[in-house]
Amino acid sequence: MVLRLGIPAMCAQFFNILYSIVDRAFVGHIAADGEIALASIGICAPVLTAITAFSSLVGIGGASVMSISIGKKDYKNARLAMNNAIILLLCLSAILTILSLIFVKPLLYALGCSDIMYPYASGYFKIYVTGTVAVLCGTGMNQFILAFGNAKRGMLTVMIGAIVNTILDPIFIYVFHMGIYGAAVATVIAQFCVLLYVLFFLFSDKPAFKLSYSHLNYPIVRQILTIGSLPFFIMLFDNLLVISLNFTLRKYGGNIMGDRYISCAAVVQSFMVLVFYPAQGITAGCGTLYSYHYGAGHYDKVMQVFRYVFYLCVGYMLLLCVAAQLIPETFAYIFIQEETAVILSASCIRKYTLGLLGVAIQYAIVDGLTAMGQIRLALPISFFRKILYIICVFLFPVFCSLENVFYAETISDIAGASVTVIVFITMIIPKFRLNRSIYN
C-alpha cells in the first residue's frame, strides 16, 4: 500500500518540479539578461512559496482530519472537513492576492532585491499572484484526492499543470517576446487548468462523497488549522532559510558579487526542489495511511508505514546525494551558460548537499507525525534543524569565506537527523507501544 500511494505521489511531485525548473531554465537562457532575470525569480521565490504554504495549511490539515474521521467511521466530520477547506482556501486567496499587490515593492526589497532586479522581479511577481486562487485551491484540494486513495489521479492533476506550463513557457517567453513576464503568464494559466481538473473530480460521483457547500464548523476549522499548522510553518521557515541566505549573500557580496551569488543560490534552490518535492510526495501520498491507521488504533501498521516510507526516502536521497557530488555542473548548465557562474554554482551545490540522508530521516518521521496530528512532537524536531541553519548562515561569513555559507544546510541536516532519531527512539516508539497495549 505504501508503494501504491507513495510512488505515484512521488512521481506527481516530479511533474510539480517542472513548474519551478522549467520557468528558471527558460528564463536563465534569455539572451543578454538571463542571469539577472534568474536572480529575480530567486528573489520572488520565498514570498511566492509562502503564499503556497497556505494551501498546505488547509489542504494537508483538512485531508488529515478527513482521513482520521473516516478511520473512526465519523463520515459527517469527514465531509465537513472537505467542504470547510474549500471555503477557507477561497477566503485566504482573496486576502493574500490583495495584500501581495499592495506591498509588492517593500516585500521584494526586504528579500534582497536590487534596483537592477526590481523591474524584472516586480513584473513577474504581480502576474504570478493573480493566480493565487488557482494555486491555493488547486494544490490544497488535490490533497483530498490523495486522501481518497486516488494517488494516480493526484499525480495526473499535477501532470496537467506541468505539461501546460512546459508547452506555454517557450511560446510566451520567446515567440511573444515577453521574457520573464511570459514565464509568469504561462504558470498562471497552468495553475488554473489544475484547479478546473481538481474541481471537476471533487464535484463528480467518483470520490466517496462529493464536494458541497457547508457552513463553517469552527471545531472542524480548528482541527484543520491545528494539524495543517506544522507543514504551514515548515514551509514558512523554509522560506526564511532562503531569505536569510539571500540577505547574507547581498550583505557580504556587495552589488556585483551579491547578484552573482544570489543567481547561484537560485540554481542551488532549484536543485533542492528536486530533493524536497519528491520526498514530500512520498510522505504526502502515504499521509492517509498514517491518519487512517492512527485513527483506527492500528499502531503496528503505523510503524510499518514509518519503516517503508523511510526506506523510500533514503533510497531517493542517496541517489540525489551521489549526483550532487559527481555531476553538479550538468544541473547548473540547465539554468546558466556563463562558465564562471556554472563552476561557482556547482561548488555551492556540492557544499549544500552533503547531508541529504539526514533530510530523509526528518521527512519520514516529521511528516508522519504531522499526518497523525502529533504536532507537539513534530514541531520541535523540525524547527531545530531550521533554526540551526539560520544561525550558521549568519555566523559563517564572519569567520570564513562567503562561499562556505552553503555548508549551513549540510550541518543542519546532520544535526537535525541526529536529534530526530533520538526523539523517535526515546519518546515516539515507547508511546506507540503503550497505546498498542491499551488498545489491545
CSV table of C-alpha atoms in Angstrom, one decimal:
chain,number,residue,atom,x,y,z
A,1,MET,CA,0.0,0.0,0.0
A,2,VAL,CA,2.9,2.4,0.8
A,3,LEU,CA,4.3,1.8,-2.7
A,4,ARG,CA,0.9,2.1,-4.3
A,5,LEU,CA,0.3,5.5,-2.7
A,6,GLY,CA,3.8,6.8,-2.3
A,7,ILE,CA,5.3,6.1,-5.7
A,8,PRO,CA,2.5,7.9,-7.7
A,9,ALA,CA,2.6,10.8,-5.3
A,10,MET,CA,6.4,11.0,-5.7
A,11,CYS,CA,6.0,11.0,-9.5
A,12,ALA,CA,3.4,13.7,-9.2
A,13,GLN,CA,6.0,15.9,-7.4
A,14,PHE,CA,8.5,15.3,-10.2
A,15,PHE,CA,5.9,16.9,-12.5
A,16,ASN,CA,5.3,19.6,-10.0
A,17,ILE,CA,9.0,20.3,-10.1
A,18,LEU,CA,8.6,21.3,-13.7
A,19,TYR,CA,6.8,24.5,-12.6
A,20,SER,CA,10.0,25.8,-11.0
A,21,ILE,CA,12.6,24.1,-13.1
A,22,VAL,CA,11.1,24.9,-16.5
A,23,ASP,CA,10.5,28.6,-15.6
A,24,ARG,CA,14.0,29.1,-14.4
A,25,ALA,CA,15.6,27.1,-17.2
A,26,PHE,CA,13.9,29.1,-19.9
A,27,VAL,CA,14.4,32.4,-18.1
A,28,GLY,CA,18.1,31.7,-17.4
A,29,HIS,CA,18.7,31.3,-21.1
A,30,ILE,CA,17.1,34.6,-22.2
A,31,ALA,CA,19.7,36.5,-24.3
A,32,ALA,CA,21.6,39.3,-22.6
A,33,ASP,CA,19.7,39.4,-19.2
A,34,GLY,CA,19.1,35.8,-18.4
A,35,GLU,CA,21.3,35.7,-15.3
A,36,ILE,CA,19.7,38.8,-13.7
A,37,ALA,CA,16.2,37.5,-14.6
A,38,LEU,CA,17.1,34.2,-12.9
A,39,ALA,CA,18.2,36.0,-9.8
A,40,SER,CA,14.9,38.0,-9.9
A,41,ILE,CA,12.9,34.7,-9.8
A,42,GLY,CA,15.1,33.6,-6.9
A,43,ILE,CA,14.2,36.8,-5.1
A,44,CYS,CA,10.5,36.3,-5.7
A,45,ALA,CA,10.5,32.6,-4.8
A,46,PRO,CA,10.3,32.9,-0.9
A,47,VAL,CA,7.2,35.0,-0.8
A,48,LEU,CA,5.5,33.0,-3.6
A,49,THR,CA,6.3,29.8,-1.7
A,50,ALA,CA,5.0,31.5,1.5
A,51,ILE,CA,1.7,32.1,-0.3
A,52,THR,CA,1.6,28.5,-1.5
A,53,ALA,CA,2.1,27.4,2.2
A,54,PHE,CA,-1.4,28.4,2.9
A,55,SER,CA,-2.6,25.6,0.6
A,56,SER,CA,-0.7,23.1,2.9
A,57,LEU,CA,-2.2,24.8,6.0
A,58,VAL,CA,-5.7,24.0,4.8
A,59,GLY,CA,-5.2,21.1,2.3
A,60,ILE,CA,-2.9,18.9,4.4
A,61,GLY,CA,-4.8,19.8,7.6
A,62,GLY,CA,-8.2,19.2,6.1
A,63,ALA,CA,-7.2,15.9,4.3
A,64,SER,CA,-5.7,14.6,7.6
A,65,VAL,CA,-8.9,15.5,9.5
A,66,MET,CA,-11.0,13.7,6.8
A,67,SER,CA,-8.8,10.6,6.9
A,68,ILE,CA,-8.8,10.4,10.7
A,69,SER,CA,-12.5,10.8,10.7
A,70,ILE,CA,-13.0,8.1,8.1
A,71,GLY,CA,-10.8,5.8,10.3
A,72,LYS,CA,-13.1,6.5,13.2
A,73,LYS,CA,-16.2,5.9,10.9
A,74,ASP,CA,-17.2,9.6,11.5
A,75,TYR,CA,-18.4,10.4,8.0
A,76,LYS,CA,-20.2,13.6,8.9
A,77,ASN,CA,-17.0,15.2,10.1
A,78,ALA,CA,-15.1,13.8,7.1
A,79,ARG,CA,-17.5,15.6,4.7
A,80,LEU,CA,-17.3,18.8,6.8
A,81,ALA,CA,-13.5,18.8,6.6
A,82,MET,CA,-13.5,18.9,2.8
A,83,ASN,CA,-16.4,21.3,2.5
A,84,ASN,CA,-14.9,23.7,5.0
A,85,ALA,CA,-11.5,23.5,3.4
A,86,ILE,CA,-12.6,25.0,0.1
A,87,ILE,CA,-14.2,27.9,1.9
A,88,LEU,CA,-11.1,28.7,3.8
A,89,LEU,CA,-8.9,28.5,0.7
A,90,LEU,CA,-11.2,30.9,-1.2
A,91,CYS,CA,-11.1,33.4,1.6
A,92,LEU,CA,-7.3,33.2,2.0
A,93,SER,CA,-6.8,33.5,-1.7
A,94,ALA,CA,-8.7,36.9,-1.8
A,95,ILE,CA,-6.8,38.3,1.2
A,96,LEU,CA,-3.3,37.2,0.0
A,97,THR,CA,-3.8,38.5,-3.5
A,98,ILE,CA,-4.8,42.0,-2.3
A,99,LEU,CA,-2.0,42.2,0.3
A,100,SER,CA,0.6,40.9,-2.1
A,101,LEU,CA,-0.2,43.5,-4.8
A,102,ILE,CA,-0.3,46.4,-2.3
A,103,PHE,CA,3.1,45.6,-0.6
A,104,VAL,CA,5.0,44.2,-3.6
A,105,LYS,CA,7.8,46.8,-3.6
A,106,PRO,CA,8.7,46.7,0.2
A,107,LEU,CA,8.4,42.9,0.1
A,108,LEU,CA,10.9,42.4,-2.8
A,109,TYR,CA,13.4,44.9,-1.4
A,110,ALA,CA,13.2,43.3,2.0
A,111,LEU,CA,14.0,39.9,0.3
A,112,GLY,CA,17.3,41.3,-1.1
A,113,CYS,CA,16.1,42.8,-4.5
A,114,SER,CA,18.4,45.3,-6.1
A,115,ASP,CA,17.4,48.3,-8.3
A,116,ILE,CA,18.6,46.4,-11.3
A,117,MET,CA,16.5,43.4,-10.4
A,118,TYR,CA,13.3,45.2,-9.4
A,119,PRO,CA,11.7,45.8,-12.9
A,120,TYR,CA,12.1,42.0,-13.6
A,121,ALA,CA,11.1,40.8,-10.2
A,122,SER,CA,8.0,43.1,-9.7
A,123,GLY,CA,6.6,42.3,-13.1
A,124,TYR,CA,7.0,38.5,-12.6
A,125,PHE,CA,5.6,38.8,-9.1
A,126,LYS,CA,2.5,40.8,-9.9
A,127,ILE,CA,1.5,38.4,-12.7
A,128,TYR,CA,2.1,35.4,-10.6
A,129,VAL,CA,0.0,36.5,-7.7
A,130,THR,CA,-3.1,37.0,-9.9
A,131,GLY,CA,-3.2,33.2,-9.9
A,132,THR,CA,-3.2,32.8,-6.2
A,133,VAL,CA,-6.8,31.4,-6.1
A,134,ALA,CA,-5.8,28.7,-8.5
A,135,VAL,CA,-2.6,27.9,-6.6
A,136,LEU,CA,-4.2,27.6,-3.2
A,137,CYS,CA,-7.5,25.9,-4.2
A,138,GLY,CA,-5.9,23.6,-6.8
A,139,THR,CA,-3.0,22.5,-4.7
A,140,GLY,CA,-4.9,22.4,-1.5
A,141,MET,CA,-7.9,20.4,-2.7
A,142,ASN,CA,-5.7,18.0,-4.5
A,143,GLN,CA,-4.7,16.7,-1.0
A,144,PHE,CA,-8.3,15.4,-0.7
A,145,ILE,CA,-7.9,13.5,-4.0
A,146,LEU,CA,-4.8,11.8,-2.4
A,147,ALA,CA,-6.7,11.3,0.9
A,148,PHE,CA,-9.4,9.4,-1.0
A,149,GLY,CA,-6.7,6.9,-2.1
A,150,ASN,CA,-6.5,8.2,-5.7
A,151,ALA,CA,-2.8,8.7,-5.8
A,152,LYS,CA,-2.7,8.2,-9.6
A,153,ARG,CA,-5.3,10.8,-10.2
A,154,GLY,CA,-3.5,13.1,-7.8
A,155,MET,CA,-0.4,12.6,-10.0
A,156,LEU,CA,-2.4,13.3,-13.1
A,157,THR,CA,-3.6,16.6,-11.6
A,158,VAL,CA,0.0,17.8,-11.2
A,159,MET,CA,1.0,16.4,-14.7
A,160,ILE,CA,-1.7,18.5,-16.3
A,161,GLY,CA,-0.3,21.7,-14.9
A,162,ALA,CA,3.3,20.8,-15.6
A,163,ILE,CA,2.7,19.9,-19.2
A,164,VAL,CA,0.7,23.0,-19.9
A,165,ASN,CA,3.4,25.2,-18.3
A,166,THR,CA,6.2,23.4,-20.2
A,167,ILE,CA,4.3,24.0,-23.5
A,168,LEU,CA,3.4,27.6,-22.9
A,169,ASP,CA,6.7,28.8,-21.4
A,170,PRO,CA,8.7,29.0,-24.6
A,171,ILE,CA,5.7,30.4,-26.5
A,172,PHE,CA,5.2,33.3,-24.2
A,173,ILE,CA,8.9,33.9,-23.4
A,174,TYR,CA,10.4,33.6,-26.9
A,175,VAL,CA,7.6,33.7,-29.5
A,176,PHE,CA,5.7,36.5,-27.9
A,177,HIS,CA,8.9,38.1,-26.6
A,178,MET,CA,7.5,38.5,-23.1
A,179,GLY,CA,10.7,37.4,-21.3
A,180,ILE,CA,10.4,36.7,-17.6
A,181,TYR,CA,6.8,38.0,-17.7
A,182,GLY,CA,5.9,35.3,-20.1
A,183,ALA,CA,7.0,32.7,-17.7
A,184,ALA,CA,4.6,34.0,-15.1
A,185,VAL,CA,1.7,34.1,-17.5
A,186,ALA,CA,2.3,30.5,-18.6
A,187,THR,CA,2.4,29.4,-14.9
A,188,VAL,CA,-0.8,31.2,-14.0
A,189,ILE,CA,-2.6,29.6,-17.0
A,190,ALA,CA,-1.3,26.1,-16.0
A,191,GLN,CA,-2.5,26.6,-12.4
A,192,PHE,CA,-6.0,27.4,-13.5
A,193,CYS,CA,-6.0,24.2,-15.6
A,194,VAL,CA,-5.1,22.3,-12.5
A,195,LEU,CA,-7.9,24.0,-10.5
A,196,LEU,CA,-10.5,23.1,-13.1
A,197,TYR,CA,-9.5,19.5,-13.1
A,198,VAL,CA,-9.5,19.2,-9.3
A,199,LEU,CA,-12.9,20.7,-9.0
A,200,PHE,CA,-14.3,18.6,-11.8
A,201,PHE,CA,-13.2,15.4,-9.9
A,202,LEU,CA,-14.4,16.5,-6.5
A,203,PHE,CA,-17.8,17.6,-7.8
A,204,SER,CA,-18.2,14.2,-9.7
A,205,ASP,CA,-19.5,10.9,-8.4
A,206,LYS,CA,-16.1,9.3,-8.3
A,207,PRO,CA,-14.9,10.2,-4.8
A,208,ALA,CA,-16.6,8.6,-1.7
A,209,PHE,CA,-18.6,11.8,-1.3
A,210,LYS,CA,-18.9,15.0,-3.3
A,211,LEU,CA,-17.6,18.4,-2.6
A,212,SER,CA,-20.6,20.6,-1.5
A,213,TYR,CA,-21.4,23.7,0.4
A,214,SER,CA,-21.4,23.7,4.2
A,215,HIS,CA,-21.4,26.4,6.8
A,216,LEU,CA,-18.1,26.8,8.6
A,217,ASN,CA,-17.9,24.4,11.5
A,218,TYR,CA,-15.5,26.0,14.0
A,219,PRO,CA,-14.4,22.8,15.8
A,220,ILE,CA,-13.6,21.3,12.4
A,221,VAL,CA,-11.8,24.5,11.2
A,222,ARG,CA,-9.8,24.5,14.4
A,223,GLN,CA,-8.7,20.9,13.8
A,224,ILE,CA,-7.8,21.7,10.2
A,225,LEU,CA,-5.7,24.6,11.2
A,226,THR,CA,-4.0,22.8,14.1
A,227,ILE,CA,-2.9,19.8,12.0
A,228,GLY,CA,-2.1,22.0,9.0
A,229,SER,CA,-0.1,24.4,11.1
A,230,LEU,CA,3.1,22.3,11.1
A,231,PRO,CA,3.5,21.9,7.3
A,232,PHE,CA,2.5,25.6,7.0
A,233,PHE,CA,5.1,26.8,9.4
A,234,ILE,CA,7.7,24.4,8.0
A,235,MET,CA,7.2,26.0,4.6
A,236,LEU,CA,7.4,29.5,6.1
A,237,PHE,CA,10.6,28.6,7.9
A,238,ASP,CA,11.9,27.1,4.6
A,239,ASN,CA,11.3,30.5,3.0
A,240,LEU,CA,13.1,32.2,5.9
A,241,LEU,CA,16.1,30.0,5.2
A,242,VAL,CA,16.1,31.2,1.6
A,243,ILE,CA,15.6,34.8,2.7
A,244,SER,CA,18.4,34.6,5.3
A,245,LEU,CA,20.7,33.1,2.7
A,246,ASN,CA,19.9,35.8,0.1
A,247,PHE,CA,20.3,38.5,2.7
A,248,THR,CA,23.7,37.3,3.8
A,249,LEU,CA,24.9,37.0,0.2
A,250,ARG,CA,23.7,40.5,-0.6
A,251,LYS,CA,25.3,42.0,2.6
A,252,TYR,CA,28.7,40.4,2.2
A,253,GLY,CA,28.8,40.0,-1.6
A,254,GLY,CA,28.0,43.7,-2.4
A,255,ASN,CA,26.2,44.8,-5.5
A,256,ILE,CA,28.2,42.8,-8.1
A,257,MET,CA,29.1,39.6,-6.3
A,258,GLY,CA,25.8,39.8,-4.4
A,259,ASP,CA,23.8,39.4,-7.6
A,260,ARG,CA,26.2,36.7,-8.8
A,261,TYR,CA,25.9,34.7,-5.6
A,262,ILE,CA,22.1,35.1,-5.5
A,263,SER,CA,22.0,33.7,-9.0
A,264,CYS,CA,24.0,30.7,-7.8
A,265,ALA,CA,21.7,30.4,-4.8
A,266,ALA,CA,18.7,30.2,-7.2
A,267,VAL,CA,20.4,27.3,-9.0
A,268,VAL,CA,21.1,25.6,-5.7
A,269,GLN,CA,17.5,26.0,-4.6
A,270,SER,CA,16.3,24.7,-7.9
A,271,PHE,CA,18.4,21.5,-7.3
A,272,MET,CA,16.9,21.3,-3.8
A,273,VAL,CA,13.4,21.4,-5.3
A,274,LEU,CA,14.4,18.1,-6.9
A,275,VAL,CA,15.3,16.8,-3.5
A,276,PHE,CA,12.4,18.1,-1.4
A,277,TYR,CA,9.3,17.8,-3.7
A,278,PRO,CA,9.5,14.1,-4.5
A,279,ALA,CA,10.3,13.3,-0.8
A,280,GLN,CA,7.3,15.4,0.2
A,281,GLY,CA,5.3,13.4,-2.4
A,282,ILE,CA,6.2,10.2,-0.7
A,283,THR,CA,5.1,11.4,2.7
A,284,ALA,CA,2.0,13.2,1.5
A,285,GLY,CA,0.9,10.2,-0.6
A,286,CYS,CA,1.2,8.0,2.5
A,287,GLY,CA,-0.3,10.6,4.8
A,288,THR,CA,-3.7,9.0,4.5
A,289,LEU,CA,-2.2,5.7,5.7
A,290,TYR,CA,-0.7,7.3,8.8
A,291,SER,CA,-4.0,9.1,9.5
A,292,TYR,CA,-6.3,6.2,8.9
A,293,HIS,CA,-4.3,3.6,10.9
A,294,TYR,CA,-3.7,6.0,13.7
A,295,GLY,CA,-7.4,6.9,13.9
A,296,ALA,CA,-8.3,3.2,13.9
A,297,GLY,CA,-5.7,2.3,16.5
A,298,HIS,CA,-3.6,0.1,14.3
A,299,TYR,CA,-0.3,1.1,15.8
A,300,ASP,CA,1.7,-1.8,14.4
A,301,LYS,CA,0.7,-0.7,10.9
A,302,VAL,CA,1.6,2.9,11.7
A,303,MET,CA,5.2,1.6,12.5
A,304,GLN,CA,5.2,-0.3,9.2
A,305,VAL,CA,4.3,2.8,7.3
A,306,PHE,CA,7.1,4.7,9.0
A,307,ARG,CA,9.6,2.0,8.1
A,308,TYR,CA,8.7,1.7,4.4
A,309,VAL,CA,8.4,5.5,3.9
A,310,PHE,CA,11.9,5.8,5.4
A,311,TYR,CA,13.3,3.2,3.0
A,312,LEU,CA,11.8,5.1,0.0
A,313,CYS,CA,13.1,8.5,1.2
A,314,VAL,CA,16.6,7.2,1.9
A,315,GLY,CA,16.9,5.5,-1.4
A,316,TYR,CA,15.9,8.6,-3.3
A,317,MET,CA,18.0,10.9,-1.2
A,318,LEU,CA,21.1,8.7,-1.6
A,319,LEU,CA,20.7,8.9,-5.4
A,320,LEU,CA,20.5,12.7,-5.4
A,321,CYS,CA,23.4,13.0,-2.9
A,322,VAL,CA,25.7,11.0,-5.3
A,323,ALA,CA,24.5,13.0,-8.3
A,324,ALA,CA,25.1,16.3,-6.5
A,325,GLN,CA,28.7,15.4,-5.7
A,326,LEU,CA,29.6,13.9,-9.1
A,327,ILE,CA,27.8,15.9,-11.7
A,328,PRO,CA,26.5,19.2,-10.3
A,329,GLU,CA,27.8,21.1,-13.4
A,330,THR,CA,25.3,19.2,-15.6
A,331,PHE,CA,22.5,20.6,-13.5
A,332,ALA,CA,23.9,24.1,-13.4
A,333,TYR,CA,24.1,24.2,-17.2
A,334,ILE,CA,20.3,23.8,-17.3
A,335,PHE,CA,19.9,27.4,-15.9
A,336,ILE,CA,23.0,29.3,-16.8
A,337,GLN,CA,25.5,29.4,-19.7
A,338,GLU,CA,28.4,31.5,-18.4
A,339,GLU,CA,31.3,29.2,-17.5
A,340,THR,CA,32.4,31.0,-14.3
A,341,ALA,CA,28.8,31.0,-13.0
A,342,VAL,CA,28.5,27.3,-13.7
A,343,ILE,CA,31.6,26.4,-11.8
A,344,LEU,CA,30.6,28.6,-8.8
A,345,SER,CA,27.1,27.1,-8.8
A,346,ALA,CA,28.4,23.5,-9.0
A,347,SER,CA,30.7,24.2,-6.0
A,348,CYS,CA,27.8,25.6,-4.0
A,349,ILE,CA,25.6,22.6,-4.8
A,350,ARG,CA,28.3,20.2,-3.5
A,351,LYS,CA,28.6,22.1,-0.2
A,352,TYR,CA,24.9,22.4,0.2
A,353,THR,CA,24.0,18.7,-0.3
A,354,LEU,CA,26.5,16.6,1.8
A,355,GLY,CA,23.9,15.8,4.5
A,356,LEU,CA,20.9,14.9,2.3
A,357,LEU,CA,20.4,11.5,4.0
A,358,GLY,CA,19.6,13.5,7.2
A,359,VAL,CA,16.7,15.1,5.3
A,360,ALA,CA,15.3,11.6,4.5
A,361,ILE,CA,15.1,10.8,8.2
A,362,GLN,CA,13.3,14.0,9.1
A,363,TYR,CA,10.8,13.8,6.3
A,364,ALA,CA,9.8,10.2,7.1
A,365,ILE,CA,9.3,11.0,10.8
A,366,VAL,CA,8.1,14.6,10.9
A,367,ASP,CA,5.6,14.3,8.1
A,368,GLY,CA,4.3,11.0,9.5
A,369,LEU,CA,3.7,12.6,12.9
A,370,THR,CA,2.0,15.6,11.3
A,371,ALA,CA,-0.5,13.3,9.4
A,372,MET,CA,-1.4,11.8,12.7
A,373,GLY,CA,-2.0,15.1,14.3
A,374,GLN,CA,1.0,14.8,16.7
A,375,ILE,CA,2.1,18.4,16.3
A,376,ARG,CA,3.7,18.7,19.7
A,377,LEU,CA,6.2,16.0,18.8
A,378,ALA,CA,6.8,17.0,15.2
A,379,LEU,CA,7.2,20.8,15.6
A,380,PRO,CA,10.3,21.0,17.8
A,381,ILE,CA,12.4,18.4,15.9
A,382,SER,CA,11.5,20.2,12.6
A,383,PHE,CA,12.3,23.7,13.8
A,384,PHE,CA,15.6,22.7,15.4
A,385,ARG,CA,17.2,22.0,12.0
A,386,LYS,CA,15.9,25.2,10.5
A,387,ILE,CA,17.0,27.4,13.4
A,388,LEU,CA,20.5,25.8,13.3
A,389,TYR,CA,20.6,26.6,9.6
A,390,ILE,CA,19.8,30.3,10.1
A,391,ILE,CA,22.5,30.6,12.9
A,392,CYS,CA,25.1,29.0,10.6
A,393,VAL,CA,24.1,31.3,7.7
A,394,PHE,CA,24.7,34.4,9.7
A,395,LEU,CA,27.8,33.3,11.5
A,396,PHE,CA,29.8,31.6,8.7
A,397,PRO,CA,30.6,34.7,6.7
A,398,VAL,CA,32.0,36.4,9.8
A,399,PHE,CA,34.7,33.7,10.3
A,400,CYS,CA,35.3,32.3,6.8
A,401,SER,CA,34.8,33.0,3.1
A,402,LEU,CA,31.3,33.8,1.8
A,403,GLU,CA,31.0,30.7,-0.3
A,404,ASN,CA,31.3,28.5,2.8
A,405,VAL,CA,27.9,29.8,3.9
A,406,PHE,CA,26.4,27.0,1.7
A,407,TYR,CA,27.7,24.4,4.3
A,408,ALA,CA,24.9,25.6,6.6
A,409,GLU,CA,22.5,23.2,5.0
A,410,THR,CA,24.8,20.2,5.5
A,411,ILE,CA,25.5,20.9,9.1
A,412,SER,CA,21.8,21.5,10.0
A,413,ASP,CA,20.7,18.3,8.1
A,414,ILE,CA,23.2,16.1,10.0
A,415,ALA,CA,22.4,17.7,13.4
A,416,GLY,CA,18.7,17.7,12.8
A,417,ALA,CA,18.7,14.0,11.8
A,418,SER,CA,20.6,13.1,14.9
A,419,VAL,CA,18.1,14.8,17.2
A,420,THR,CA,15.1,13.3,15.3
A,421,VAL,CA,16.4,9.8,15.7
A,422,ILE,CA,17.0,10.3,19.5
A,423,VAL,CA,13.5,11.7,19.9
A,424,PHE,CA,11.9,8.9,17.9
A,425,ILE,CA,13.7,6.2,19.8
A,426,THR,CA,13.2,7.6,23.3
A,427,MET,CA,9.7,9.2,23.0
A,428,ILE,CA,7.7,8.1,20.0
A,429,ILE,CA,8.3,4.4,19.9
A,430,PRO,CA,7.5,3.9,23.6
A,431,LYS,CA,4.3,6.0,23.2
A,432,PHE,CA,3.1,3.7,20.4
A,433,ARG,CA,3.9,0.6,22.4
A,434,LEU,CA,1.9,2.0,25.3
A,435,ASN,CA,-1.1,2.9,23.1
A,436,ARG,CA,-1.0,-0.5,21.5
A,437,SER,CA,-1.1,-2.3,24.8
A,438,ILE,CA,-4.0,-0.1,26.0
A,439,TYR,CA,-5.9,-0.5,22.7
A,440,ASN,CA,-5.5,-4.3,22.8
